[in-house]
Amino acid sequence: MPKDAIRDLFDSVTPDASIVLKTEREIRNMIERKNEKRRIPLKAAAIALAACLILTGTALALNASGILERLFPNGNISKQAKDSVVTNAARATENGITLNLDEYLIDQNTMHLGWTVSSERERDVFYTTAYELIYTNPADEVLAENSIGGRYGSTSSIDVGNDMMVHLSKASPVYSGFTDYGYNGSLTSPIQAKVIVQAYETDYEIAEIVQVMDLYEPGSEIVKNLEKEKKVAIDALHRSTIGGYSAFLEARDKRLKEGMDIDEASEIALVESGVFRKVAVLEVNVTIQPGQTPVSRYSLSEPMVFDLPGKTVVLKTLTIDSASTIIEYDVITGADANSILKDGLHYILFDQNGNPLTADYYIGMEGGEKEPLSDGRRVWNILHSGNPIPEDVTQITFVPKGTLERMEMESSNNYFIRIKAATEPESCFTVFIGEE
């Protein structure tokens, strides 16, 4: 099975209807671009679900609870996490546009940044967001790429390489978002995380559209008419793109043929298309020093083996930090190589009281098939990154996602509870992480 085909078995969890997530098209674009040279890489994983928050009216900077409410959507915020939040860490302003790093939180494996872009300009503003994690010592980067933390990441904005823009106006002058980085806490030298915003104006008329993804179809009637009529469309979430405009594609393709990476080519094409002109470039950053990351709250001391119907799960890593949970396990098939297809590879986590621990935010899954065992059994290595585990949790039960479909408008908690109720206990396994 090809490495990417493993994604078909994950059957990613569908969010509550009230939560804004990346669409399947956006995620697919991320995956398709994973092998392209990127100037500003987010060293994030293959599949990361992320939510965004649009604020209207006057500037409403996220307070310290912004990151914490996102990381602990069901409450029970840990004291360590509360104490670790740094607020109002950095600010950049140019031509009436401000990028403010409202807060950040770091733990042994991850960094979480909450930021706000606001505009005081008379004209509407469109902006792109990009991210960068800079390593002083290349050895630290190699270590991160070969560890689970280095594959952890998500963001509330599609980066510039996916041609997505956010629209700000007098009616809606503020956008608050987040970005997250994974790394390995055993740093030998400082690392620096950046958020980069490039802002543009246009003389094109602003139009409204139901779904911004419709704008990615070159040659479609919607795109052709918008470009012909010199209009830029936005959706209800204030997102926009000219990714399907012929002038943009021609300008970008020209730069790509010159050897330019896709991010820089896209930035230049926004202007060379004749649609936008750049009015500001803003950057904020955070530096992490060696020894600055706090010690993990819980870390598995040695692998655990669980013999389950039709398969064996080898839990290799379970690290619970103040702001994240990082899990790695191998799934080994039984005599029937297709035995895992019923339960799949994705596990939902529950606490000792049967409450779901897996939330809509921060579900990240990545994996690939390894070399088969000598007896022919197949092996998959799975990396799972998610929300931090509350401090009052003493045990974690892993329940296979299975094939149960989610009902329309069903909440995540109800869906996960139905999965647990429909699953045979012998298909689950439990890890004790604290005292009762």
PDB file of C-alpha atoms in Angstrom, residues 142-247:
ATOM      1  CA  VAL A 142      17.137  16.792  11.783  1.00  0.00           C
ATOM      2  CA  LEU A 143      16.212  15.619  15.276  1.00  0.00           C
ATOM      3  CA  ALA A 144      12.831  17.349  15.027  1.00  0.00           C
ATOM      4  CA  GLU A 145      12.073  15.896  11.605  1.00  0.00           C
ATOM      5  CA  ASN A 146      12.789  12.415  12.943  1.00  0.00           C
ATOM      6  CA  SER A 147      10.676  12.853  16.075  1.00  0.00           C
ATOM      7  CA  ILE A 148       6.961  13.074  16.678  1.00  0.00           C
ATOM      8  CA  GLY A 149       7.060  16.670  17.839  1.00  0.00           C
ATOM      9  CA  GLY A 150       8.561  17.762  14.544  1.00  0.00           C
ATOM     10  CA  ARG A 151       5.532  16.413  12.715  1.00  0.00           C
ATOM     11  CA  TYR A 152       3.040  18.312  14.831  1.00  0.00           C
ATOM     12  CA  GLY A 153       1.400  21.462  13.550  1.00  0.00           C
ATOM     13  CA  SER A 154      -1.701  23.291  12.454  1.00  0.00           C
ATOM     14  CA  THR A 155      -2.759  26.786  11.558  1.00  0.00           C
ATOM     15  CA  SER A 156      -5.852  28.918  11.184  1.00  0.00           C
ATOM     16  CA  SER A 157      -4.758  30.386   7.852  1.00  0.00           C
ATOM     17  CA  ILE A 158      -3.876  28.590   4.657  1.00  0.00           C
ATOM     18  CA  ASP A 159      -0.370  29.698   3.789  1.00  0.00           C
ATOM     19  CA  VAL A 160       0.543  31.801   0.790  1.00  0.00           C
ATOM     20  CA  GLY A 161       1.462  28.782  -1.295  1.00  0.00           C
ATOM     21  CA  ASN A 162      -2.196  27.800  -1.322  1.00  0.00           C
ATOM     22  CA  ASP A 163      -3.133  31.293  -2.538  1.00  0.00           C
ATOM     23  CA  MET A 164      -5.627  31.930   0.260  1.00  0.00           C
ATOM     24  CA  MET A 165      -6.161  35.466   1.507  1.00  0.00           C
ATOM     25  CA  VAL A 166      -8.097  37.046   4.372  1.00  0.00           C
ATOM     26  CA  HIS A 167     -10.231  40.124   3.729  1.00  0.00           C
ATOM     27  CA  LEU A 168     -10.348  43.031   6.189  1.00  0.00           C
ATOM     28  CA  SER A 169     -12.700  45.996   5.868  1.00  0.00           C
ATOM     29  CA  LYS A 170     -14.131  48.789   8.001  1.00  0.00           C
ATOM     30  CA  ALA A 171     -17.038  46.499   8.836  1.00  0.00           C
ATOM     31  CA  SER A 172     -14.700  43.652   9.774  1.00  0.00           C
ATOM     32  CA  PRO A 173     -11.229  45.086  10.466  1.00  0.00           C
ATOM     33  CA  VAL A 174      -9.787  42.342  12.672  1.00  0.00           C
ATOM     34  CA  TYR A 175      -8.820  38.705  12.182  1.00  0.00           C
ATOM     35  CA  SER A 176      -7.544  36.554  15.027  1.00  0.00           C
ATOM     36  CA  GLY A 177      -5.814  33.314  14.220  1.00  0.00           C
ATOM     37  CA  PHE A 178      -3.223  30.881  15.424  1.00  0.00           C
ATOM     38  CA  THR A 179      -0.326  28.807  14.284  1.00  0.00           C
ATOM     39  CA  ASP A 180       1.452  25.936  15.965  1.00  0.00           C
ATOM     40  CA  TYR A 181       4.867  24.381  15.559  1.00  0.00           C
ATOM     41  CA  GLY A 182       6.294  21.049  16.609  1.00  0.00           C
ATOM     42  CA  TYR A 183       9.929  20.432  17.481  1.00  0.00           C
ATOM     43  CA  ASN A 184      12.040  18.286  19.773  1.00  0.00           C
ATOM     44  CA  GLY A 185      12.652  19.821  23.187  1.00  0.00           C
ATOM     45  CA  SER A 186      16.238  18.529  23.377  1.00  0.00           C
ATOM     46  CA  LEU A 187      17.559  21.699  21.755  1.00  0.00           C
ATOM     47  CA  THR A 188      21.255  22.492  21.584  1.00  0.00           C
ATOM     48  CA  SER A 189      20.760  25.988  20.112  1.00  0.00           C
ATOM     49  CA  PRO A 190      17.939  28.556  19.935  1.00  0.00           C
ATOM     50  CA  ILE A 191      15.086  28.211  17.445  1.00  0.00           C
ATOM     51  CA  GLN A 192      12.877  31.025  16.211  1.00  0.00           C
ATOM     52  CA  ALA A 193       9.235  30.825  15.125  1.00  0.00           C
ATOM     53  CA  LYS A 194       7.860  33.511  12.806  1.00  0.00           C
ATOM     54  CA  VAL A 195       4.459  34.667  11.601  1.00  0.00           C
ATOM     55  CA  ILE A 196       4.661  36.722   8.402  1.00  0.00           C
ATOM     56  CA  VAL A 197       1.775  38.752   6.987  1.00  0.00           C
ATOM     57  CA  GLN A 198       1.817  40.441   3.577  1.00  0.00           C
ATOM     58  CA  ALA A 199      -1.014  42.906   2.982  1.00  0.00           C
ATOM     59  CA  TYR A 200      -2.458  44.081  -0.332  1.00  0.00           C
ATOM     60  CA  GLU A 201      -5.047  46.467  -1.755  1.00  0.00           C
ATOM     61  CA  THR A 202      -7.016  46.206  -4.978  1.00  0.00           C
ATOM     62  CA  ASP A 203      -9.002  48.468  -7.281  1.00  0.00           C
ATOM     63  CA  TYR A 204     -11.217  45.527  -8.198  1.00  0.00           C
ATOM     64  CA  GLU A 205     -14.809  45.500  -6.995  1.00  0.00           C
ATOM     65  CA  ILE A 206     -15.589  43.262  -4.010  1.00  0.00           C
ATOM     66  CA  ALA A 207     -18.125  40.503  -4.663  1.00  0.00           C
ATOM     67  CA  GLU A 208     -19.562  37.833  -2.379  1.00  0.00           C
ATOM     68  CA  ILE A 209     -19.453  34.101  -2.946  1.00  0.00           C
ATOM     69  CA  VAL A 210     -20.813  31.139  -1.003  1.00  0.00           C
ATOM     70  CA  GLN A 211     -17.701  28.940  -1.058  1.00  0.00           C
ATOM     71  CA  VAL A 212     -14.223  30.258  -1.709  1.00  0.00           C
ATOM     72  CA  MET A 213     -13.137  26.853  -3.024  1.00  0.00           C
ATOM     73  CA  ASP A 214     -15.158  27.589  -6.176  1.00  0.00           C
ATOM     74  CA  LEU A 215     -12.518  30.175  -7.037  1.00  0.00           C
ATOM     75  CA  TYR A 216      -9.842  27.519  -7.524  1.00  0.00           C
ATOM     76  CA  GLU A 217     -11.368  26.173 -10.756  1.00  0.00           C
ATOM     77  CA  PRO A 218      -9.530  27.759 -13.709  1.00  0.00           C
ATOM     78  CA  GLY A 219     -11.871  28.231 -16.628  1.00  0.00           C
ATOM     79  CA  SER A 220     -15.060  27.917 -14.593  1.00  0.00           C
ATOM     80  CA  GLU A 221     -17.844  30.374 -15.351  1.00  0.00           C
ATOM     81  CA  ILE A 222     -17.593  31.899 -11.879  1.00  0.00           C
ATOM     82  CA  VAL A 223     -13.868  32.535 -12.168  1.00  0.00           C
ATOM     83  CA  LYS A 224     -14.008  33.744 -15.773  1.00  0.00           C
ATOM     84  CA  ASN A 225     -16.816  36.191 -15.016  1.00  0.00           C
ATOM     85  CA  LEU A 226     -15.140  37.554 -11.897  1.00  0.00           C
ATOM     86  CA  GLU A 227     -11.855  38.091 -13.697  1.00  0.00           C
ATOM     87  CA  LYS A 228     -13.550  39.604 -16.747  1.00  0.00           C
ATOM     88  CA  GLU A 229     -15.603  41.986 -14.605  1.00  0.00           C
ATOM     89  CA  LYS A 230     -12.564  42.870 -12.478  1.00  0.00           C
ATOM     90  CA  LYS A 231     -14.007  41.582  -9.236  1.00  0.00           C
ATOM     91  CA  VAL A 232     -12.466  39.849  -6.234  1.00  0.00           C
ATOM     92  CA  ALA A 233     -14.815  37.545  -4.340  1.00  0.00           C
ATOM     93  CA  ILE A 234     -14.968  36.862  -0.600  1.00  0.00           C
ATOM     94  CA  ASP A 235     -16.975  34.258   1.306  1.00  0.00           C
ATOM     95  CA  ALA A 236     -18.814  34.523   4.620  1.00  0.00           C
ATOM     96  CA  LEU A 237     -15.609  33.704   6.485  1.00  0.00           C
ATOM     97  CA  HIS A 238     -13.806  36.658   4.898  1.00  0.00           C
ATOM     98  CA  ARG A 239     -11.614  34.351   2.817  1.00  0.00           C
ATOM     99  CA  SER A 240     -10.627  35.102  -0.749  1.00  0.00           C
ATOM    100  CA  THR A 241      -8.367  33.852  -3.512  1.00  0.00           C
ATOM    101  CA  ILE A 242      -7.552  34.575  -7.128  1.00  0.00           C
ATOM    102  CA  GLY A 243      -5.991  31.133  -7.406  1.00  0.00           C
ATOM    103  CA  GLY A 244      -8.072  30.327 -10.494  1.00  0.00           C
ATOM    104  CA  TYR A 245      -7.559  33.630 -12.336  1.00  0.00           C
ATOM    105  CA  SER A 246      -5.702  33.158 -15.605  1.00  0.00           C
ATOM    106  CA  ALA A 247      -3.557  36.267 -15.074  1.00  0.00           C
TER     107      ALA A 247
END
